[in-house]
Amino acid sequence: KQAKASGKPEVYAPSEAREARRRFSIETELRRAIDNEELELAYQPLVDLRSGAVTGFEALARWTHEDRGRIGPTEFIPVAEESGLILDLGRWALDRAIATIAAWDRQNEGGLPFYVAVNLSAIQIARDDVVTCVGETLRHHGVSGDRLTLELTESAIVQDPGRAMRVFEGLKGLGASLSMDDFGTGYSSLAYLQKLPIDVLKIDKSFVRQMLDDSDSVSIVRAILSLAEALGMATTAEGIEGAPLATTLAALGCRTGQGYHFARPLAPDDALQFFREANPT
Ligand code: C2E
Ligand code: CA
Ligand code: CA
Ligand code: CA
């Protein structure tokens, strides 16, 4: 897929050349987008499947390009990871999410009882000092660490488990929770899962989506739920698109759900409004 850095000229099919150009300009323009605050975070509710209360939000990066329109994170996050821009983007996302918690709390005396989950790339774990960064950002905005969850993928562990352990413990030391994202799609061994201080297993939407018409997927989800229970971890299922899935997952004992059935990722004001409607005092 990528051009090799050898002396030989690379021959592309026209579509590959176009793809390569698009990647290159996305990289250049993403750099500018981070500096110019062209990015935003959208907040998708995380819902208690039994009570329907909103217990948290996942912060998801959004980029509206002035000419190209919306570019989705499945396109620009991989480019950011390959170019190293993910370090700046990751710091920006942490700052934005924590600043938003502080802003929401200012509108509500005594603060609000929900957490915000921020995605951390494996590259940030490997190459940045995320513990110091998270600690300083929390302090800067006057937000307590227990309002923050960090979503990590199995790829953050496999490369350097020792480092991952130190980082995870450091983040726990700040009061944050840790959630293992896309669980079931990676390569982490159960031994790491048991040793690392992980609070939540987040069941990947590929399993959730297939549950309605594929009994193997139901078995996988059931197995993940009982594994989580055995390890004392909570569970969140993502990609819940309809009421039947929400009901089935609740019946299987999954605590938290996320998906279009409840809400799409929302702008900060809409997210706060959604929280108030779902959690009447
Ligand atoms: P993810 O962390 O697995 O996030 C969940 C994705 O599922 C989001 O896609 C969300 O919009 C989508 N989703 C939520 N509910 C449903 C549903 O009911 N059905 C379906 N089909 N999809 C649903 P999104 O926002 O496009 O983000 C894609 C990925 O980009 C994320 O996957 C995450 O890996 C990455 N990403 C997004 N923001 C950030 C960020 O700030 N930092 C890092 N490192 N990665 C990010
Ligand atoms: Ca996530
Ligand atoms: Ca996920
Ligand atoms: Ca994913």
mmCIF file of C-alpha atoms in Angstrom, residues 12-279:
data_model
loop_
_atom_site.group_PDB
_atom_site.id
_atom_site.type_symbol
_atom_site.label_atom_id
_atom_site.label_comp_id
_atom_site.label_asym_id
_atom_site.label_seq_id
_atom_site.Cartn_x
_atom_site.Cartn_y
_atom_site.Cartn_z
ATOM 1 C CA TYR A 12 0.869 2.999 -8.846
ATOM 2 C CA ALA A 13 -2.495 2.221 -10.236
ATOM 3 C CA PRO A 14 -4.236 5.585 -10.690
ATOM 4 C CA SER A 15 -6.465 4.960 -7.689
ATOM 5 C CA GLU A 16 -3.422 4.192 -5.534
ATOM 6 C CA ALA A 17 -1.758 7.417 -6.592
ATOM 7 C CA ARG A 18 -4.888 9.308 -5.727
ATOM 8 C CA GLU A 19 -5.036 7.524 -2.376
ATOM 9 C CA ALA A 20 -1.373 8.371 -1.667
ATOM 10 C CA ARG A 21 -1.957 12.041 -2.512
ATOM 11 C CA ARG A 22 -5.001 12.145 -0.286
ATOM 12 C CA ARG A 23 -3.070 10.641 2.622
ATOM 13 C CA PHE A 24 -0.278 13.143 2.143
ATOM 14 C CA SER A 25 -2.571 16.134 2.079
ATOM 15 C CA ILE A 26 -4.528 14.821 5.048
ATOM 16 C CA GLU A 27 -1.267 14.683 6.993
ATOM 17 C CA THR A 28 -0.284 18.250 6.053
ATOM 18 C CA GLU A 29 -3.739 19.585 6.704
ATOM 19 C CA LEU A 30 -4.217 17.659 9.934
ATOM 20 C CA ARG A 31 -1.119 19.395 11.273
ATOM 21 C CA ARG A 32 -2.787 22.722 10.511
ATOM 22 C CA ALA A 33 -6.135 21.534 11.863
ATOM 23 C CA ILE A 34 -4.595 20.692 15.248
ATOM 24 C CA ASP A 35 -2.855 24.078 15.451
ATOM 25 C CA ASN A 36 -5.928 26.007 14.306
ATOM 26 C CA GLU A 37 -8.492 24.189 16.436
ATOM 27 C CA GLU A 38 -10.354 22.850 13.385
ATOM 28 C CA LEU A 39 -10.967 19.669 15.352
ATOM 29 C CA GLU A 40 -13.730 19.105 17.844
ATOM 30 C CA LEU A 41 -14.781 16.397 20.238
ATOM 31 C CA ALA A 42 -18.256 14.859 20.074
ATOM 32 C CA TYR A 43 -19.622 13.137 23.169
ATOM 33 C CA GLN A 44 -21.542 9.868 22.915
ATOM 34 C CA PRO A 45 -23.600 8.822 25.964
ATOM 35 C CA LEU A 46 -22.741 5.671 27.905
ATOM 36 C CA VAL A 47 -25.943 4.346 29.392
ATOM 37 C CA ASP A 48 -26.703 2.075 32.342
ATOM 38 C CA LEU A 49 -28.617 -0.734 30.616
ATOM 39 C CA ARG A 50 -30.888 -1.396 33.595
ATOM 40 C CA SER A 51 -31.870 2.122 34.665
ATOM 41 C CA GLY A 52 -31.366 4.034 31.433
ATOM 42 C CA ALA A 53 -29.284 6.639 33.283
ATOM 43 C CA VAL A 54 -26.337 8.234 31.518
ATOM 44 C CA THR A 55 -23.188 7.387 33.469
ATOM 45 C CA GLY A 56 -20.598 8.801 31.104
ATOM 46 C CA PHE A 57 -19.664 9.994 27.637
ATOM 47 C CA GLU A 58 -17.027 8.851 25.182
ATOM 48 C CA ALA A 59 -15.170 11.755 23.556
ATOM 49 C CA LEU A 60 -14.688 11.180 19.807
ATOM 50 C CA ALA A 61 -12.602 13.397 17.547
ATOM 51 C CA ARG A 62 -14.345 15.205 14.677
ATOM 52 C CA TRP A 63 -12.705 17.126 11.859
ATOM 53 C CA THR A 64 -14.597 19.478 9.592
ATOM 54 C CA HIS A 65 -12.281 20.453 6.748
ATOM 55 C CA GLU A 66 -13.056 23.793 5.082
ATOM 56 C CA ASP A 67 -13.110 22.275 1.555
ATOM 57 C CA ARG A 68 -13.497 18.555 2.016
ATOM 58 C CA GLY A 69 -16.199 18.684 4.673
ATOM 59 C CA ARG A 70 -16.269 16.089 7.406
ATOM 60 C CA ILE A 71 -13.387 13.640 7.568
ATOM 61 C CA GLY A 72 -14.004 10.712 9.898
ATOM 62 C CA PRO A 73 -11.564 9.522 12.559
ATOM 63 C CA THR A 74 -11.291 6.100 10.912
ATOM 64 C CA GLU A 75 -9.550 7.997 8.115
ATOM 65 C CA PHE A 76 -7.447 10.579 9.975
ATOM 66 C CA ILE A 77 -6.482 8.709 13.174
ATOM 67 C CA PRO A 78 -4.416 6.105 11.244
ATOM 68 C CA VAL A 79 -2.689 8.932 9.341
ATOM 69 C CA ALA A 80 -2.035 10.697 12.644
ATOM 70 C CA GLU A 81 -0.581 7.492 14.091
ATOM 71 C CA GLU A 82 1.742 6.858 11.148
ATOM 72 C CA SER A 83 2.993 10.442 11.057
ATOM 73 C CA GLY A 84 3.425 10.903 14.801
ATOM 74 C CA LEU A 85 0.815 13.686 14.815
ATOM 75 C CA ILE A 86 -1.191 11.503 17.185
ATOM 76 C CA LEU A 87 1.000 12.795 20.030
ATOM 77 C CA ASP A 88 -0.231 16.372 19.497
ATOM 78 C CA LEU A 89 -3.742 15.233 18.637
ATOM 79 C CA GLY A 90 -3.820 13.059 21.764
ATOM 80 C CA ARG A 91 -2.730 15.934 23.998
ATOM 81 C CA TRP A 92 -5.272 18.192 22.340
ATOM 82 C CA ALA A 93 -8.067 15.635 22.952
ATOM 83 C CA LEU A 94 -7.166 15.255 26.631
ATOM 84 C CA ASP A 95 -7.106 19.003 27.123
ATOM 85 C CA ARG A 96 -10.380 19.511 25.258
ATOM 86 C CA ALA A 97 -12.235 16.731 27.097
ATOM 87 C CA ILE A 98 -11.041 17.783 30.544
ATOM 88 C CA ALA A 99 -11.770 21.458 29.809
ATOM 89 C CA THR A 100 -15.287 20.402 28.788
ATOM 90 C CA ILE A 101 -15.825 18.522 32.064
ATOM 91 C CA ALA A 102 -14.802 21.693 33.890
ATOM 92 C CA ALA A 103 -17.154 23.813 31.748
ATOM 93 C CA TRP A 104 -20.084 21.437 32.344
ATOM 94 C CA ASP A 105 -19.397 21.459 36.077
ATOM 95 C CA ARG A 106 -19.383 25.266 36.138
ATOM 96 C CA GLN A 107 -22.959 25.183 34.830
ATOM 97 C CA ASN A 108 -24.026 22.835 37.618
ATOM 98 C CA GLU A 109 -23.368 23.556 41.240
ATOM 99 C CA GLY A 110 -21.476 20.738 42.884
ATOM 100 C CA GLY A 111 -20.470 19.183 39.564
ATOM 101 C CA LEU A 112 -22.092 16.371 37.646
ATOM 102 C CA PRO A 113 -21.919 12.650 38.419
ATOM 103 C CA PHE A 114 -20.578 11.305 35.143
ATOM 104 C CA TYR A 115 -17.210 10.501 33.638
ATOM 105 C CA VAL A 116 -15.724 11.219 30.239
ATOM 106 C CA ALA A 117 -13.822 8.507 28.378
ATOM 107 C CA VAL A 118 -10.916 9.629 26.188
ATOM 108 C CA ASN A 119 -9.242 7.346 23.648
ATOM 109 C CA LEU A 120 -5.483 6.892 24.010
ATOM 110 C CA SER A 121 -3.509 5.547 21.081
ATOM 111 C CA ALA A 122 -0.921 2.829 21.674
ATOM 112 C CA ILE A 123 1.597 5.292 20.201
ATOM 113 C CA GLN A 124 0.891 7.741 23.011
ATOM 114 C CA ILE A 125 1.526 4.996 25.563
ATOM 115 C CA ALA A 126 4.774 4.037 23.823
ATOM 116 C CA ARG A 127 6.160 7.494 23.079
ATOM 117 C CA ASP A 128 4.567 10.159 25.252
ATOM 118 C CA ASP A 129 4.636 10.762 28.981
ATOM 119 C CA VAL A 130 0.872 10.365 29.271
ATOM 120 C CA VAL A 131 0.810 10.110 33.067
ATOM 121 C CA THR A 132 2.442 13.514 33.512
ATOM 122 C CA CYS A 133 0.322 14.976 30.725
ATOM 123 C CA VAL A 134 -2.969 13.697 32.184
ATOM 124 C CA GLY A 135 -1.968 14.794 35.695
ATOM 125 C CA GLU A 136 -1.056 18.312 34.572
ATOM 126 C CA THR A 137 -4.168 18.701 32.438
ATOM 127 C CA LEU A 138 -6.446 17.636 35.313
ATOM 128 C CA ARG A 139 -4.710 20.067 37.651
ATOM 129 C CA HIS A 140 -4.789 22.875 35.103
ATOM 130 C CA HIS A 141 -8.578 22.603 34.729
ATOM 131 C CA GLY A 142 -9.260 21.746 38.370
ATOM 132 C CA VAL A 143 -10.908 18.415 37.480
ATOM 133 C CA SER A 144 -10.678 15.352 39.699
ATOM 134 C CA GLY A 145 -9.126 12.221 38.163
ATOM 135 C CA ASP A 146 -12.134 10.051 38.960
ATOM 136 C CA ARG A 147 -14.106 11.922 36.274
ATOM 137 C CA LEU A 148 -11.813 10.502 33.617
ATOM 138 C CA THR A 149 -11.705 7.112 31.928
ATOM 139 C CA LEU A 150 -8.999 6.258 29.424
ATOM 140 C CA GLU A 151 -9.846 3.844 26.623
ATOM 141 C CA LEU A 152 -6.867 1.784 25.549
ATOM 142 C CA THR A 153 -6.542 -0.990 23.024
ATOM 143 C CA GLU A 154 -4.753 -4.299 23.376
ATOM 144 C CA SER A 155 -2.043 -2.997 21.042
ATOM 145 C CA ALA A 156 -0.969 -0.650 23.861
ATOM 146 C CA ILE A 157 0.069 -3.704 25.888
ATOM 147 C CA VAL A 158 1.643 -6.197 23.522
ATOM 148 C CA GLN A 159 4.618 -4.132 22.381
ATOM 149 C CA ASP A 160 6.038 -3.337 25.805
ATOM 150 C CA PRO A 161 3.986 -4.835 28.625
ATOM 151 C CA GLY A 162 6.346 -3.496 31.290
ATOM 152 C CA ARG A 163 5.908 0.067 30.124
ATOM 153 C CA ALA A 164 2.156 -0.424 29.751
ATOM 154 C CA MET A 165 2.012 -1.639 33.357
ATOM 155 C CA ARG A 166 3.852 1.451 34.639
ATOM 156 C CA VAL A 167 1.677 3.809 32.593
ATOM 157 C CA PHE A 168 -1.573 2.079 33.593
ATOM 158 C CA GLU A 169 -0.600 2.160 37.283
ATOM 159 C CA GLY A 170 0.354 5.821 36.964
ATOM 160 C CA LEU A 171 -3.020 6.664 35.439
ATOM 161 C CA LYS A 172 -4.801 4.699 38.173
ATOM 162 C CA GLY A 173 -2.738 6.667 40.686
ATOM 163 C CA LEU A 174 -4.336 9.847 39.328
ATOM 164 C CA GLY A 175 -7.777 8.383 40.116
ATOM 165 C CA ALA A 176 -8.703 7.644 36.483
ATOM 166 C CA SER A 177 -10.377 4.437 35.301
ATOM 167 C CA LEU A 178 -9.068 2.265 32.488
ATOM 168 C CA SER A 179 -11.182 0.646 29.820
ATOM 169 C CA MET A 180 -9.949 -1.998 27.381
ATOM 170 C CA ASP A 181 -11.405 -0.888 24.044
ATOM 171 C CA ASP A 182 -12.398 -3.146 21.125
ATOM 172 C CA PHE A 183 -11.987 -6.116 23.419
ATOM 173 C CA GLY A 184 -11.826 -9.424 21.602
ATOM 174 C CA THR A 185 -10.295 -8.076 18.397
ATOM 175 C CA GLY A 186 -6.644 -7.821 19.493
ATOM 176 C CA TYR A 187 -3.926 -10.104 20.705
ATOM 177 C CA SER A 188 -3.502 -9.454 24.404
ATOM 178 C CA SER A 189 -3.135 -12.537 26.531
ATOM 179 C CA LEU A 190 -5.404 -13.239 29.437
ATOM 180 C CA ALA A 191 -2.331 -13.145 31.695
ATOM 181 C CA TYR A 192 -1.876 -9.402 31.007
ATOM 182 C CA LEU A 193 -5.532 -8.778 31.440
ATOM 183 C CA GLN A 194 -5.344 -10.222 34.913
ATOM 184 C CA LYS A 195 -2.160 -8.377 35.893
ATOM 185 C CA LEU A 196 -3.030 -4.931 34.556
ATOM 186 C CA PRO A 197 -5.281 -2.605 36.563
ATOM 187 C CA ILE A 198 -8.136 -2.563 34.034
ATOM 188 C CA ASP A 199 -11.600 -1.550 35.240
ATOM 189 C CA VAL A 200 -13.789 -2.097 32.193
ATOM 190 C CA LEU A 201 -13.888 -4.441 29.217
ATOM 191 C CA LYS A 202 -15.456 -2.741 26.254
ATOM 192 C CA ILE A 203 -16.982 -5.335 23.933
ATOM 193 C CA ASP A 204 -16.241 -4.523 20.314
ATOM 194 C CA LYS A 205 -19.180 -3.555 18.141
ATOM 195 C CA SER A 206 -18.343 -6.263 15.601
ATOM 196 C CA PHE A 207 -19.545 -8.884 18.112
ATOM 197 C CA VAL A 208 -22.475 -6.806 19.291
ATOM 198 C CA ARG A 209 -23.743 -6.133 15.796
ATOM 199 C CA GLN A 210 -23.766 -9.824 14.886
ATOM 200 C CA MET A 211 -25.528 -10.988 18.039
ATOM 201 C CA LEU A 212 -29.033 -10.816 16.585
ATOM 202 C CA ASP A 213 -28.442 -13.258 13.737
ATOM 203 C CA ASP A 214 -25.400 -15.260 14.773
ATOM 204 C CA SER A 215 -25.430 -17.480 17.847
ATOM 205 C CA ASP A 216 -21.609 -17.690 17.849
ATOM 206 C CA SER A 217 -21.449 -13.965 18.517
ATOM 207 C CA VAL A 218 -23.866 -14.377 21.406
ATOM 208 C CA SER A 219 -21.549 -17.053 22.806
ATOM 209 C CA ILE A 220 -18.530 -14.770 22.456
ATOM 210 C CA VAL A 221 -20.296 -11.902 24.205
ATOM 211 C CA ARG A 222 -21.454 -14.268 26.954
ATOM 212 C CA ALA A 223 -17.854 -15.492 27.380
ATOM 213 C CA ILE A 224 -16.486 -11.940 27.584
ATOM 214 C CA LEU A 225 -19.121 -11.044 30.181
ATOM 215 C CA SER A 226 -18.266 -14.006 32.377
ATOM 216 C CA LEU A 227 -14.532 -13.371 31.958
ATOM 217 C CA ALA A 228 -15.062 -9.775 33.083
ATOM 218 C CA GLU A 229 -17.067 -10.932 36.049
ATOM 219 C CA ALA A 230 -14.409 -13.448 37.049
ATOM 220 C CA LEU A 231 -11.757 -10.731 36.862
ATOM 221 C CA GLY A 232 -13.896 -8.193 38.729
ATOM 222 C CA MET A 233 -14.247 -5.853 35.769
ATOM 223 C CA ALA A 234 -17.269 -3.938 34.530
ATOM 224 C CA THR A 235 -18.495 -4.240 30.941
ATOM 225 C CA THR A 236 -19.604 -1.841 28.250
ATOM 226 C CA ALA A 237 -21.060 -2.939 24.912
ATOM 227 C CA GLU A 238 -20.621 -0.582 21.971
ATOM 228 C CA GLY A 239 -22.522 -0.400 18.692
ATOM 229 C CA ILE A 240 -26.019 -0.978 20.119
ATOM 230 C CA GLU A 241 -28.260 0.100 17.262
ATOM 231 C CA GLY A 242 -31.671 -1.078 18.436
ATOM 232 C CA ALA A 243 -33.835 -1.897 21.454
ATOM 233 C CA PRO A 244 -33.625 -5.719 21.045
ATOM 234 C CA LEU A 245 -29.840 -5.626 21.446
ATOM 235 C CA ALA A 246 -30.080 -3.362 24.469
ATOM 236 C CA THR A 247 -32.558 -5.755 26.102
ATOM 237 C CA THR A 248 -30.536 -8.863 25.264
ATOM 238 C CA LEU A 249 -27.288 -7.371 26.562
ATOM 239 C CA ALA A 250 -28.952 -6.224 29.784
ATOM 240 C CA ALA A 251 -30.382 -9.725 30.276
ATOM 241 C CA LEU A 252 -26.916 -11.219 29.779
ATOM 242 C CA GLY A 253 -25.615 -8.974 32.573
ATOM 243 C CA CYS A 254 -23.785 -6.289 30.622
ATOM 244 C CA ARG A 255 -23.816 -3.127 32.720
ATOM 245 C CA THR A 256 -23.293 -0.287 30.252
ATOM 246 C CA GLY A 257 -24.257 0.306 26.635
ATOM 247 C CA GLN A 258 -23.329 2.739 23.886
ATOM 248 C CA GLY A 259 -24.753 3.119 20.415
ATOM 249 C CA TYR A 260 -27.053 4.885 18.003
ATOM 250 C CA HIS A 261 -30.053 3.333 19.785
ATOM 251 C CA PHE A 262 -29.351 5.709 22.688
ATOM 252 C CA ALA A 263 -27.668 8.600 20.913
ATOM 253 C CA ARG A 264 -25.106 9.538 18.294
ATOM 254 C CA PRO A 265 -21.984 11.401 19.378
ATOM 255 C CA LEU A 266 -23.235 14.884 20.361
ATOM 256 C CA ALA A 267 -21.925 18.437 20.569
ATOM 257 C CA PRO A 268 -21.124 19.438 24.196
ATOM 258 C CA ASP A 269 -24.338 21.439 24.777
ATOM 259 C CA ASP A 270 -26.509 18.647 23.372
ATOM 260 C CA ALA A 271 -24.655 16.084 25.464
ATOM 261 C CA LEU A 272 -25.350 18.048 28.646
ATOM 262 C CA GLN A 273 -29.003 18.389 27.643
ATOM 263 C CA PHE A 274 -29.201 14.635 26.969
ATOM 264 C CA PHE A 275 -27.711 13.926 30.392
ATOM 265 C CA ARG A 276 -30.281 16.135 32.122
ATOM 266 C CA GLU A 277 -33.195 14.479 30.335
ATOM 267 C CA ALA A 278 -31.953 10.949 31.028
ATOM 268 C CA ASN A 279 -31.058 11.700 34.657
#
